[in-house]
Tab-separated table of C-alpha atoms in Angstrom:
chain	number	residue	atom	x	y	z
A	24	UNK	CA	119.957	129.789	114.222
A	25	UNK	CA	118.998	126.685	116.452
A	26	UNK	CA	119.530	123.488	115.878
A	27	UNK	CA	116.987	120.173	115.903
A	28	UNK	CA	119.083	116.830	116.856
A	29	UNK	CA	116.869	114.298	115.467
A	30	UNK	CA	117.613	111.009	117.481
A	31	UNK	CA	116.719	107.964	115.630
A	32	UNK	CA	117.107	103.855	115.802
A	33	UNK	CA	115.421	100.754	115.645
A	34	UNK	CA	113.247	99.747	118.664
A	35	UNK	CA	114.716	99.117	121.903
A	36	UNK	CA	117.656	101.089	120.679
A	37	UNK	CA	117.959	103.472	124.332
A	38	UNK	CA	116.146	106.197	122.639
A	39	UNK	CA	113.379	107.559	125.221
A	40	UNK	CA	116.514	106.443	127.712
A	41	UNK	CA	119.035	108.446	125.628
A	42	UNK	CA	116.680	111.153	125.021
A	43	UNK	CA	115.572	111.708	128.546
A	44	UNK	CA	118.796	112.089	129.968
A	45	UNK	CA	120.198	114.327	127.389
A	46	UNK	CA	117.342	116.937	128.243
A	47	UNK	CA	118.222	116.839	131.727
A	48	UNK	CA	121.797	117.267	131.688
A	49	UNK	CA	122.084	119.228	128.667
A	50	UNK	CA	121.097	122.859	130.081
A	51	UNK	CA	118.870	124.874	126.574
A	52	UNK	CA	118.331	121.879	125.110
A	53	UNK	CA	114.324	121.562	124.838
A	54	UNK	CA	112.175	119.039	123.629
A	55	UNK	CA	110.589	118.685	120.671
A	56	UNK	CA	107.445	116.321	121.315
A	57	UNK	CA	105.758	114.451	118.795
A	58	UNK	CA	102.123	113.789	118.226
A	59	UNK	CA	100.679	110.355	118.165
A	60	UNK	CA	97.155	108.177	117.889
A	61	UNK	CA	98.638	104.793	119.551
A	62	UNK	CA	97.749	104.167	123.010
A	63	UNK	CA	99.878	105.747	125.865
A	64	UNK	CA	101.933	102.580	127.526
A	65	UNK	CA	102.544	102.567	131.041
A	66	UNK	CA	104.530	104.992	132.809
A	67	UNK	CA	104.192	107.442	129.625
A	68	UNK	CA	102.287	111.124	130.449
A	69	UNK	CA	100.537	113.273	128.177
A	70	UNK	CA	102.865	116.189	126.582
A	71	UNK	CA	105.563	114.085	128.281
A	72	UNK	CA	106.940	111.373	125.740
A	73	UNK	CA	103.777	112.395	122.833
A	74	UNK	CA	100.869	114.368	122.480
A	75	UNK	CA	98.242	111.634	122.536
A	76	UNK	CA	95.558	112.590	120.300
A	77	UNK	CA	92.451	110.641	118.362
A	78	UNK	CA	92.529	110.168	114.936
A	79	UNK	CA	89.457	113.543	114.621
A	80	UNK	CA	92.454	115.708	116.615
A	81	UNK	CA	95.275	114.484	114.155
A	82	UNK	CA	92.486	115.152	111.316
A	83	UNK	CA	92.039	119.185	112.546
A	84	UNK	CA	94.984	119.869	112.678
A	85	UNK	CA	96.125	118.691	108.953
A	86	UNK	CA	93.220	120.644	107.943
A	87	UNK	CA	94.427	123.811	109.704
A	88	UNK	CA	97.749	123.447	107.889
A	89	UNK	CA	99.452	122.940	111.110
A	90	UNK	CA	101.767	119.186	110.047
A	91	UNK	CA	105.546	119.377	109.375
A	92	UNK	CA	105.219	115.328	108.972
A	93	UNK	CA	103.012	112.426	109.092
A	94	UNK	CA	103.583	108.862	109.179
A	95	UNK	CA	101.123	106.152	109.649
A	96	UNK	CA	101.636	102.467	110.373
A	97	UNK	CA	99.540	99.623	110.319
A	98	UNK	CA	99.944	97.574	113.370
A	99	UNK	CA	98.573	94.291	114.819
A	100	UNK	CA	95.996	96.705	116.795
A	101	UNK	CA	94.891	98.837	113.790
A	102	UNK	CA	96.690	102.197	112.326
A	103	UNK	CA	98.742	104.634	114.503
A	104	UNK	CA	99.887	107.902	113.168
A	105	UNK	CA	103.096	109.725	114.313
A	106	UNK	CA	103.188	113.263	113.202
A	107	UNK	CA	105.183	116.631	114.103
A	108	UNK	CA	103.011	119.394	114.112
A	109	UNK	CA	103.872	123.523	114.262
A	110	UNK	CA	101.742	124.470	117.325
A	111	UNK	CA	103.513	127.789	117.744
A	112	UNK	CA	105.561	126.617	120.345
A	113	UNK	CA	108.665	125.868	118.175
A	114	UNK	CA	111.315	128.766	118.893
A	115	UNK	CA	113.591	126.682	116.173
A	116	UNK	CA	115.604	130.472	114.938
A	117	UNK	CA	117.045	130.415	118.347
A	118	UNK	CA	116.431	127.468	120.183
A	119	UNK	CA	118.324	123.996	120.705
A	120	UNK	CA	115.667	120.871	120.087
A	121	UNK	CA	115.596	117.316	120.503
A	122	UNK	CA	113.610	115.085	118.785
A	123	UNK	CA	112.866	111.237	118.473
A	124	UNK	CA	111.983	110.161	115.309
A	125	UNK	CA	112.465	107.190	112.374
A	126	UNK	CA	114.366	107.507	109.471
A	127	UNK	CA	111.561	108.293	107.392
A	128	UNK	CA	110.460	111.151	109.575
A	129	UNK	CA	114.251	112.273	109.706
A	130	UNK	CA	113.876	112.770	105.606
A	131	UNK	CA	110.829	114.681	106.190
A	132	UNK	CA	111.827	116.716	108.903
A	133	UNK	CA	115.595	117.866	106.707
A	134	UNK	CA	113.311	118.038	103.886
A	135	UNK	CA	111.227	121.150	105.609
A	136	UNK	CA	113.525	122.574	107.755
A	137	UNK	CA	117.035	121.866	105.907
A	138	UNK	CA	120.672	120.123	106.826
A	139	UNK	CA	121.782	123.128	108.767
A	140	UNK	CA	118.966	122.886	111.173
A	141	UNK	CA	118.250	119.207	111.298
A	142	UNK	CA	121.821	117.006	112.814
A	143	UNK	CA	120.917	113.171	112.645
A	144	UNK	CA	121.967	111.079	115.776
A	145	UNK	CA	121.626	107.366	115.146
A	146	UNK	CA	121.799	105.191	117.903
A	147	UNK	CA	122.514	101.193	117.592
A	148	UNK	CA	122.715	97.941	119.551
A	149	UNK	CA	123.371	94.773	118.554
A	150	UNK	CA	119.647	93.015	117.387
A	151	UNK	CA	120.017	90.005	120.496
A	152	UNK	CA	120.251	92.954	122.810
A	153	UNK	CA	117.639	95.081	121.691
A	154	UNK	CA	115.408	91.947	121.348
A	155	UNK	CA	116.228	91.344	124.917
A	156	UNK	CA	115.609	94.780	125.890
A	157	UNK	CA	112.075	95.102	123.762
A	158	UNK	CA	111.083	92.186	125.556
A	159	UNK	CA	111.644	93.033	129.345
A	160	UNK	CA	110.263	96.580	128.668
A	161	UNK	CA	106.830	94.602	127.025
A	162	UNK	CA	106.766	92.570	130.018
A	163	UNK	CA	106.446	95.764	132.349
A	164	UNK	CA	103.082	96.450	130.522
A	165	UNK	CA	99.432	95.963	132.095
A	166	UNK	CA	98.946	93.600	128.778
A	167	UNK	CA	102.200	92.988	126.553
A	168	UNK	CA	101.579	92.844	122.808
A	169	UNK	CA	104.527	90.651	121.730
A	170	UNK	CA	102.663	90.582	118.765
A	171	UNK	CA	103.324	94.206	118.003
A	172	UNK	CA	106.718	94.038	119.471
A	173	UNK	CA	107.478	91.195	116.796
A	174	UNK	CA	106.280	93.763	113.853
A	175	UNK	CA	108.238	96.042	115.060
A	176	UNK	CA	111.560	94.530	115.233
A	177	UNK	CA	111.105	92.794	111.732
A	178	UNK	CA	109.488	96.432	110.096
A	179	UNK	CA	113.112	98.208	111.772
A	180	UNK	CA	115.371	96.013	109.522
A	181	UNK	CA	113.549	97.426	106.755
A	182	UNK	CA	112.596	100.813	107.336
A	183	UNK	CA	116.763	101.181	108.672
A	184	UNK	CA	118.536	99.069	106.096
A	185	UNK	CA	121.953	99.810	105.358
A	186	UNK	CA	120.538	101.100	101.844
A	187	UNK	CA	118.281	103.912	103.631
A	188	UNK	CA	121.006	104.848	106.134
A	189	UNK	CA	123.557	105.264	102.940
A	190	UNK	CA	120.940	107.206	100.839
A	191	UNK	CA	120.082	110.032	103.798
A	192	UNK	CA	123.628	109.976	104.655
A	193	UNK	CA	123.070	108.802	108.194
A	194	UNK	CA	127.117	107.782	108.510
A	195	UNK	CA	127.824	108.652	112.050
A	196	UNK	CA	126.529	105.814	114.824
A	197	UNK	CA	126.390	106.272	117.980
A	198	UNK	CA	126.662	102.419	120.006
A	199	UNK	CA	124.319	101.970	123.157
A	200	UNK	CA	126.215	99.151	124.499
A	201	UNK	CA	127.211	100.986	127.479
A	202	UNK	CA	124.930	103.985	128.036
A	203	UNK	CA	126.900	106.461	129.535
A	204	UNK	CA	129.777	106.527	127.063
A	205	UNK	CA	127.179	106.304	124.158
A	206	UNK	CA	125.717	109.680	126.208
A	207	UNK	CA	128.907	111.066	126.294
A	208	UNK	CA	129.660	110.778	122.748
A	209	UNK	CA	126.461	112.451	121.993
A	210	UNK	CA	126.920	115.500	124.122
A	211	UNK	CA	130.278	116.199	121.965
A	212	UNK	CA	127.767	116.385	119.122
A	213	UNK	CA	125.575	118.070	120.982
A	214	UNK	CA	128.189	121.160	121.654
């Protein structure tokens, strides 16, 4: 049976960096891409990093049935949803995924497809760094939101607080001070 490694960590963490190199130099492994009603940033591509949807899109397919999990935040530019959603294309009883996701979608996601399928990888940097990091990468953008950036590094202490880790026994991290040893110590995992 396949396997879904669910990488997770507060913003800024490496993840889409982490994430995209792992699918390219880990042959099988395929990507498992999340749907989502908050605006595409720059240099993002539909199907690519999320399947942008509206809010109506999100709303067919609960009522078809078709969500594994939903999460929905209120930001400083109104509510986004995240949400995983069984569109056929999931070939999980033989198939190698990889996933980025939040602690609270982690719980969901071992919740409905069990420990044997789902393998947590938890990535962290020290908060100075990733504040640095959030910051250049909002800079990049047509119009930064500092505002949201702000929510979102104050929401991350809570929603991955030493309490939550403990609880959905998240005890392996992974440190992305120096990328590729923090990839390399993920591939073991990953084999």
């Amino acid at each position: 049976m396949g396997k879904i490694f669910y990488l997770m960590g507060k913003s800024a963490s490496g993840k889409d960096t982490i994430y995209k190199r792992l699918l390219n130099e880990c042959p099988g492994l395929r990507p498992l891409i999340l749907y989502t009603t908050r605006p595409m940033r720059d240099g993002e591509s539909q199907g690519m990093e999320y399947y942008f949807v509206s809010q109506e899109e999100l709303k067919n397919f609960e009522d078809a049935g078709k969500i594994i999990e939903l999460r929905k935040y209120q930001t400083v530019a109104g509510i986004w949803s995240y949400a995983t959603i069984d569109n056929g294309e999931l070939g999980y009883d033989h198939e190698n995924y990889l996933a980025i996701g939040t602690l609270e979608s982690y719980k969901k996601m071992l919740d409905y497809f069990g420990k044997d399928i789902i393998i947590p990888i938890y990535i962290v940097v020290e908060d100075g760094l990733r504040l640095e990091r959030a910051l250049i990468r909002e800079r990049q953008q047509k119009v930064p939101n500092y505002m949201e950036l702000c929510r979102r590094f104050l929401a991350d202490e809570k929603d991955f607080s030493p309490k939550k880790l403990e609880i959905n026994q998240i005890n392996k991290f992974y440190e992305n001070n120096d990328l590729e040893q923090c990839i390399m110590e993920i591939k073991k995992k990953l084999s």
